[in-house]
Every structure is written in C-alpha cells, then in structure tokens.
Amino acid sequence: MDVVIVCHTEFGYVKGKEVVYDKRAKEGVEVGVQRLLKIADGHGARVTFAVMPEAAERFPGNVKHEIGLHVHPGWQELSVHGNRYYVGDAYLRKHCKASSTSTVLKDYPYEEQLDMIKAGKEHIAETLGVEPKTFVAGRWSLNDDTVRALVEAGFTHDCSATPHKKRGHYDWSKLPRMCMPYRPSRSSYQAKGDLPLLMVPVSQALFGASVSPEIIPIIGRRWLESCFLEYYRQKLPLFHICLHSPCMTDPYFMGQMDALLRFIAAHDVSFKYASEVREAGGHRPRADVLPYILNIGGGMERPLAKLAIEGRR
C-alpha cells in the first residue's frame, strides 16, 4: 500500500485543539512546516506541501519534499466558534481580476479560475524554484471548469476530493466513501473518464471522517488507525492523509501525527508523494467494520454525530 500525506500550507494557529486560519499567524507556515518535516522524516514519510501563493515567501528554504499549489479564491471574513478570520489569498487578490469575493472556485467562471491557477503556479515556481504539479482546492470545492483549468495549466494530480460528502460549498457525494484514484470524465469531475488529471481522494473513515490529525480530538486516534486497517486488510493501493500546516504548531497535534505515522509505518507500506500516485483499477473496496469493533474502548465511544462539524470549512 502507498501512503500519501498532503499538507495544506497556510497561515494560522491552534486554539482549543482547533485550527484558526488567522493570516497574521505566519507561524502556521514558518513553524508548522518544519515540525511536520521533523515528524515525517522520523518515519521515512514523504509530504506533499500544497502551498498557498500568499504563503510562498514564508515557506522554509531547502525543503526536499514535494511542493504543490493550494488555492483559496476570493476574500471573505468567516466566524467559526467565535474566531474571526479572512479566507482568501492576498497574492491572488492583488494579481487576478475576479467577478466575485466567493471563497470557493466553483463560483467563478472558467477563465477566472484558470487565471488564478496559472498565477498561483507561476508565483510558486518563481518563489520556491519548483513547478507544482499537484493541486488542492480551498474548502474542497471545485467543478468541471476547475478540472479543465487544471489540465490546461499542466497539473497532473488533484487532491481535493472528500468522497461521499456534500456541503453547501462542495459536492463529492457521487463518490463512494472508500474511493481510489481515478481520472475524471469531461462531463463530470465525479465520474471516471480519460482526462489527463488524476484525482487522489482523501481517505475516509467509517461514518465519514476525513483522515487527518485535526479530527482526532473529536473521534480519537484509534478510529483513524482502524480506518487504516480497513483499507490495509483489503490490500487497497492507497491511503491518503490530509492536514493543515498550522496544526503542527501545537504539541497535541504533533504528538498525534507522530503516533499515527508510527502505527502506519509498522505495516508494509510505501510513503509516496502525491504526484507519484498512479491510477488504481480493479479494486472494489467494501465497508469492513471489524477493525473499528476491535478498537472500541480506545476512546472511540465519543458521539459520532460530532463528525458533522468537520464540514464547517
């Protein structure tokens, strides 16, 4: 099994075991990236850093892991649990014309999406010396125009899919919960086709938690370990972990990420960059509750209804 770690690299800090995406908190990039690297290197893991253009100049130098692009369009102030912050990208706001302030790509016409993606790619290349090939859409939101724009801009992999989920600002409901990499159709980004872009969905635990250290305060780390075993026991080709760089500024999340990678690395896995993932055919994943049942009592008895809060951003 291949394991990929995709880090959405942006400003922010941790408050009460929750990431606050405050653009004044540069340590979310400057400190969070370095700490994740130390943890990953300790387990022989590889990380794909999807970097926001506005964060590129704060990204540490001499990082030998993969660098991709993360686009949060628009500019709006959000309030989550009493914490207020702006969502958007200051660099793209300055350098791209936009017909909206929406913070999701799907609300923009094709030409404006393409402009933002190209501008972000060029800025990452100029600032960090690497041409990104891997992409993550802000707030998990894209549409068929985004896929067209990514192909036009030369991207090879997209890591925005959160399978079997739908919120007001994104829709991945047509994908099965356990979804392996696929090439999208020209008529639907959620259908298999032949476009030269590989969709690399985030792994999903039973009852719909994306595999990320940020969900651990709600459901417990052993639930994610059980999810890994659910995939591993079926010999599925890929397990995809996602996280935001600011969470790695906090000792709690650092410890949880370290423990999760230690558990995974004890199995027969190969850590890969997102751009190294290949299309997976012939696999029919099925729900396997046994790993979860065997781990009951390890803190997983928390109310599963709380998983709904994961989709707030």
Coordinates of C-alpha atoms in Angstrom, one line a residue:
M1 CA 0.0 0.0 0.0
D2 CA 1.1 3.5 -0.8
V3 CA 0.6 6.3 1.8
V4 CA 0.5 9.9 0.9
I5 CA 0.5 12.9 3.2
V6 CA -0.9 16.2 1.8
C7 CA -0.3 19.3 3.9
H8 CA -2.4 22.4 3.0
T9 CA 0.2 25.0 3.7
E10 CA -1.3 28.3 5.0
F11 CA -1.2 30.8 7.9
G12 CA -2.9 30.1 11.2
Y13 CA -2.6 28.9 14.8
V14 CA -4.3 26.4 17.2
K15 CA -6.8 27.5 19.8
G16 CA -8.6 24.9 21.9
K17 CA -7.5 22.0 19.7
E18 CA -8.9 23.7 16.6
V19 CA -7.1 25.5 13.8
V20 CA -7.8 29.2 13.5
Y21 CA -6.8 30.4 10.0
D22 CA -5.7 33.9 11.0
K23 CA -3.4 35.4 8.3
R24 CA -1.4 37.3 10.9
A25 CA -0.2 34.0 12.3
K26 CA 2.8 33.4 10.0
E27 CA 4.0 30.5 12.3
G28 CA 1.4 28.3 10.6
V29 CA 3.8 28.1 7.7
E30 CA 7.2 29.0 9.2
V31 CA 6.9 26.7 12.2
G32 CA 4.3 24.2 11.1
V33 CA 6.1 23.1 8.0
Q34 CA 9.4 22.5 9.9
R35 CA 7.8 20.5 12.6
L36 CA 5.9 18.3 10.2
L37 CA 9.1 17.6 8.3
K38 CA 10.8 16.5 11.5
I39 CA 8.0 14.1 12.3
A40 CA 7.7 12.8 8.7
D41 CA 11.5 12.3 8.4
G42 CA 11.5 10.3 11.6
H43 CA 9.2 7.7 10.0
G44 CA 10.7 7.8 6.5
A45 CA 7.5 9.5 5.3
R46 CA 7.1 11.9 2.3
V47 CA 5.0 15.0 2.4
T48 CA 3.3 17.0 -0.4
F49 CA 3.0 20.6 0.7
A50 CA 0.2 22.3 -1.2
V51 CA 1.3 25.9 -0.7
M52 CA -1.0 29.0 -0.9
P53 CA 0.6 31.7 -3.1
E54 CA 0.4 34.2 -0.3
A55 CA 2.4 31.9 1.9
A56 CA 5.2 31.1 -0.6
E57 CA 7.6 33.7 0.7
R58 CA 7.2 32.4 4.2
F59 CA 7.8 28.8 3.2
P60 CA 11.1 27.4 4.7
G61 CA 14.0 27.1 2.3
N62 CA 15.8 23.8 1.3
V63 CA 12.7 21.7 1.7
K64 CA 13.4 18.4 -0.1
H65 CA 9.8 17.2 -0.1
E66 CA 7.2 17.8 -2.9
I67 CA 5.6 21.3 -3.4
G68 CA 2.2 21.7 -4.9
L69 CA -0.4 24.5 -5.1
H70 CA -3.3 25.3 -2.8
V71 CA -5.8 28.0 -4.0
H72 CA -8.3 29.8 -1.7
P73 CA -10.0 32.3 -4.0
G74 CA -11.9 35.4 -3.1
W75 CA -11.8 37.4 0.2
Q76 CA -14.4 37.0 2.9
E77 CA -14.4 37.1 6.7
L78 CA -15.7 34.0 8.4
S79 CA -16.6 33.4 12.1
V80 CA -16.2 29.9 13.4
H81 CA -16.8 29.2 17.1
G82 CA -16.2 32.9 17.9
N83 CA -13.0 33.1 16.0
R84 CA -13.0 35.5 13.1
Y85 CA -10.6 35.4 10.2
Y86 CA -10.4 36.1 6.4
V87 CA -10.5 33.3 3.9
G88 CA -8.9 34.0 0.5
D89 CA -5.4 34.7 -0.8
A90 CA -3.8 38.1 -0.6
Y91 CA -1.5 37.5 -3.6
L92 CA -4.2 36.3 -5.9
R93 CA -6.5 39.1 -4.8
K94 CA -3.8 41.6 -5.9
H95 CA -2.8 40.0 -9.1
C96 CA -6.0 38.4 -10.5
K97 CA -9.3 40.0 -11.7
A98 CA -12.3 38.4 -10.1
S99 CA -16.1 38.9 -10.6
S100 CA -16.8 37.7 -7.0
T101 CA -15.5 37.6 -3.5
S102 CA -16.6 33.9 -3.1
T103 CA -14.1 31.7 -1.3
V104 CA -14.9 28.6 -3.5
L105 CA -13.6 28.1 -7.0
K106 CA -16.8 26.7 -8.3
D107 CA -18.4 30.1 -8.1
Y108 CA -16.0 31.6 -10.7
P109 CA -16.2 31.3 -14.5
Y110 CA -13.6 29.1 -16.2
E111 CA -11.3 32.0 -17.4
E112 CA -11.1 33.4 -13.9
Q113 CA -10.3 30.0 -12.4
L114 CA -7.6 29.4 -15.0
D115 CA -6.1 32.9 -14.3
M116 CA -5.9 32.2 -10.5
I117 CA -4.4 28.7 -11.0
K118 CA -1.9 29.9 -13.5
A119 CA -0.9 33.0 -11.4
G120 CA -0.5 30.8 -8.3
K121 CA 1.5 28.2 -10.2
E122 CA 3.9 30.9 -11.6
H123 CA 4.3 32.5 -8.2
I124 CA 5.2 29.2 -6.5
A125 CA 7.7 28.4 -9.3
E126 CA 9.3 31.8 -9.1
T127 CA 9.5 32.0 -5.4
L128 CA 10.3 28.3 -4.5
G129 CA 12.0 27.2 -7.7
V130 CA 9.7 24.3 -8.3
E131 CA 6.9 24.0 -10.8
P132 CA 3.9 22.5 -8.9
K133 CA 2.1 19.5 -10.5
T134 CA -0.2 18.7 -7.6
F135 CA -3.2 20.8 -6.7
V136 CA -5.7 21.2 -3.7
A137 CA -8.8 23.4 -4.0
G138 CA -9.6 25.6 -1.0
R139 CA -12.6 24.4 1.0
W140 CA -12.5 21.1 -1.0
S141 CA -14.6 23.0 -3.7
L142 CA -14.2 22.6 -7.4
N143 CA -16.3 21.9 -10.5
D144 CA -15.8 20.7 -14.1
D145 CA -14.4 24.1 -15.1
T146 CA -11.7 23.7 -12.4
V147 CA -10.7 20.3 -13.8
R148 CA -10.5 21.9 -17.3
A149 CA -8.3 24.7 -15.9
L150 CA -6.0 22.3 -14.1
V151 CA -5.5 20.3 -17.3
E152 CA -4.8 23.5 -19.3
A153 CA -2.3 24.7 -16.6
G154 CA -0.4 21.4 -16.7
F155 CA -1.3 19.9 -13.4
T156 CA -1.2 16.1 -13.2
H157 CA -2.8 15.4 -9.8
D158 CA -5.6 16.8 -7.7
C159 CA -6.1 16.1 -4.0
S160 CA -9.3 18.0 -3.3
A161 CA -11.8 15.1 -3.2
T162 CA -13.5 14.2 0.1
P163 CA -15.6 11.2 -1.0
H164 CA -19.2 10.7 -0.3
K165 CA -19.7 14.2 1.3
K166 CA -21.7 17.2 0.3
R167 CA -21.9 20.6 1.9
G168 CA -23.2 24.0 0.6
H169 CA -19.8 24.8 -0.9
Y170 CA -18.7 21.5 -2.3
D171 CA -20.1 18.2 -3.6
W172 CA -18.3 14.9 -3.7
S173 CA -21.5 12.9 -2.9
K174 CA -21.3 10.7 -6.0
L175 CA -18.0 9.1 -5.0
P176 CA -18.1 6.1 -2.7
R177 CA -16.7 6.6 0.8
M178 CA -13.6 4.4 0.0
C179 CA -12.6 5.8 -3.3
M180 CA -9.3 5.0 -5.1
P181 CA -7.6 7.4 -7.5
Y182 CA -9.3 7.9 -10.9
R183 CA -9.2 10.1 -14.0
P184 CA -12.3 12.3 -14.3
S185 CA -14.7 12.5 -17.1
R186 CA -15.0 15.5 -19.4
S187 CA -18.7 15.8 -18.4
S188 CA -18.4 15.2 -14.6
Y189 CA -15.5 15.5 -12.2
Q190 CA -17.1 12.8 -10.1
A191 CA -17.3 10.2 -12.9
K192 CA -14.4 8.1 -14.3
G193 CA -13.1 9.2 -17.6
D194 CA -10.0 9.8 -19.6
L195 CA -8.8 13.3 -18.7
P196 CA -5.0 13.6 -18.1
L197 CA -5.5 14.5 -14.5
L198 CA -5.5 12.0 -11.6
M199 CA -7.9 12.6 -8.7
V200 CA -6.4 11.4 -5.4
P201 CA -9.3 11.3 -2.9
V202 CA -8.7 11.8 0.9
S203 CA -9.2 8.5 2.8
Q204 CA -12.5 8.4 4.8
A205 CA -13.2 6.5 8.0
L206 CA -16.5 4.8 8.8
F207 CA -19.2 7.4 9.3
G208 CA -17.4 9.9 7.2
A209 CA -14.3 11.4 8.9
S210 CA -11.5 12.5 6.6
V211 CA -8.2 11.0 7.8
S212 CA -6.5 13.9 9.4
P213 CA -4.9 14.6 12.8
E214 CA -7.2 17.6 13.1
I215 CA -10.3 15.3 13.6
I216 CA -8.6 13.3 16.4
P217 CA -9.9 15.5 19.3
I218 CA -13.4 14.6 18.2
I219 CA -13.2 10.9 17.4
G220 CA -9.9 9.7 18.8
R221 CA -6.7 8.5 17.0
R222 CA -7.7 4.8 17.2
W223 CA -10.6 5.5 14.9
L224 CA -8.2 6.6 12.3
E225 CA -5.9 3.6 12.9
S226 CA -9.0 1.4 12.4
C227 CA -9.6 3.2 9.2
F228 CA -6.1 2.5 8.0
L229 CA -6.6 -1.2 8.8
E230 CA -9.9 -1.2 7.0
Y231 CA -8.0 -0.1 3.8
Y232 CA -4.9 -2.2 4.5
R233 CA -6.8 -5.5 5.1
Q234 CA -8.3 -5.2 1.7
K235 CA -4.9 -4.6 0.0
L236 CA -6.1 -1.3 -1.3
P237 CA -3.4 0.6 -3.2
L238 CA -3.7 4.0 -1.4
F239 CA -4.2 5.7 1.9
H240 CA -4.3 9.5 1.8
I241 CA -3.8 11.6 5.0
C242 CA -4.5 15.3 4.9
L243 CA -3.8 18.2 7.3
H244 CA -3.3 21.9 7.6
S245 CA 0.2 23.2 8.4
P246 CA -0.9 25.4 11.4
C247 CA -2.0 22.3 13.4
M248 CA 1.7 21.3 13.5
T249 CA 2.4 24.3 15.7
D250 CA 0.6 22.6 18.6
P251 CA 2.2 19.9 20.7
Y252 CA -1.0 17.9 20.9
F253 CA -1.4 17.6 17.2
M254 CA 2.3 16.9 16.7
G255 CA 2.1 14.0 19.1
Q256 CA -1.0 12.6 17.5
M257 CA 0.5 12.8 14.0
D258 CA 3.7 11.2 15.2
A259 CA 1.8 8.3 16.8
L260 CA -0.4 7.8 13.7
L261 CA 2.6 7.6 11.4
R262 CA 4.4 5.3 13.8
F263 CA 1.3 3.0 13.7
I264 CA 1.1 3.1 9.9
A265 CA 4.9 2.7 9.3
A266 CA 4.8 -0.6 11.3
H267 CA 3.0 -2.1 8.4
D268 CA 4.0 -3.0 4.8
V269 CA 3.6 0.5 3.3
S270 CA 5.5 2.8 1.0
F271 CA 5.3 6.5 1.6
K272 CA 4.9 8.4 -1.7
Y273 CA 4.4 12.0 -2.9
A274 CA 1.0 12.8 -4.3
S275 CA 2.5 13.2 -7.8
E276 CA 3.8 9.6 -7.7
V277 CA 0.3 8.1 -7.3
R278 CA -1.0 6.1 -10.2
E279 CA -4.5 5.2 -11.4
A280 CA -5.9 2.3 -9.5
G281 CA -8.0 -0.2 -11.4
G282 CA -9.7 -3.5 -10.4
H283 CA -10.3 -2.7 -6.8
R284 CA -13.8 -2.9 -5.2
P285 CA -13.5 -1.5 -1.7
R286 CA -16.1 -2.6 0.8
A287 CA -17.0 -1.5 4.3
D288 CA -15.2 -3.5 7.0
V289 CA -16.4 -2.8 10.5
L290 CA -14.2 -5.4 12.2
P291 CA -11.2 -3.1 12.8
Y292 CA -13.5 -0.5 14.4
I293 CA -15.2 -3.0 16.6
L294 CA -12.0 -4.5 17.8
N295 CA -10.8 -1.0 18.8
I296 CA -13.9 0.0 20.7
G297 CA -12.9 1.2 24.2
G298 CA -9.9 3.1 23.0
G299 CA -11.6 6.5 23.1
M300 CA -13.8 5.8 20.0
E301 CA -17.0 5.9 22.0
R302 CA -17.3 9.6 21.5
P303 CA -20.6 10.6 19.9
L304 CA -20.2 10.0 16.2
A305 CA -22.7 12.7 15.4
K306 CA -20.0 15.2 16.2
L307 CA -18.4 14.3 12.9
A308 CA -20.7 16.7 11.2
I309 CA -18.7 19.6 12.4
E310 CA -15.8 18.6 10.1
G311 CA -17.5 20.1 7.1
R312 CA -17.8 23.6 8.5
R313 CA -14.8 24.9 6.5

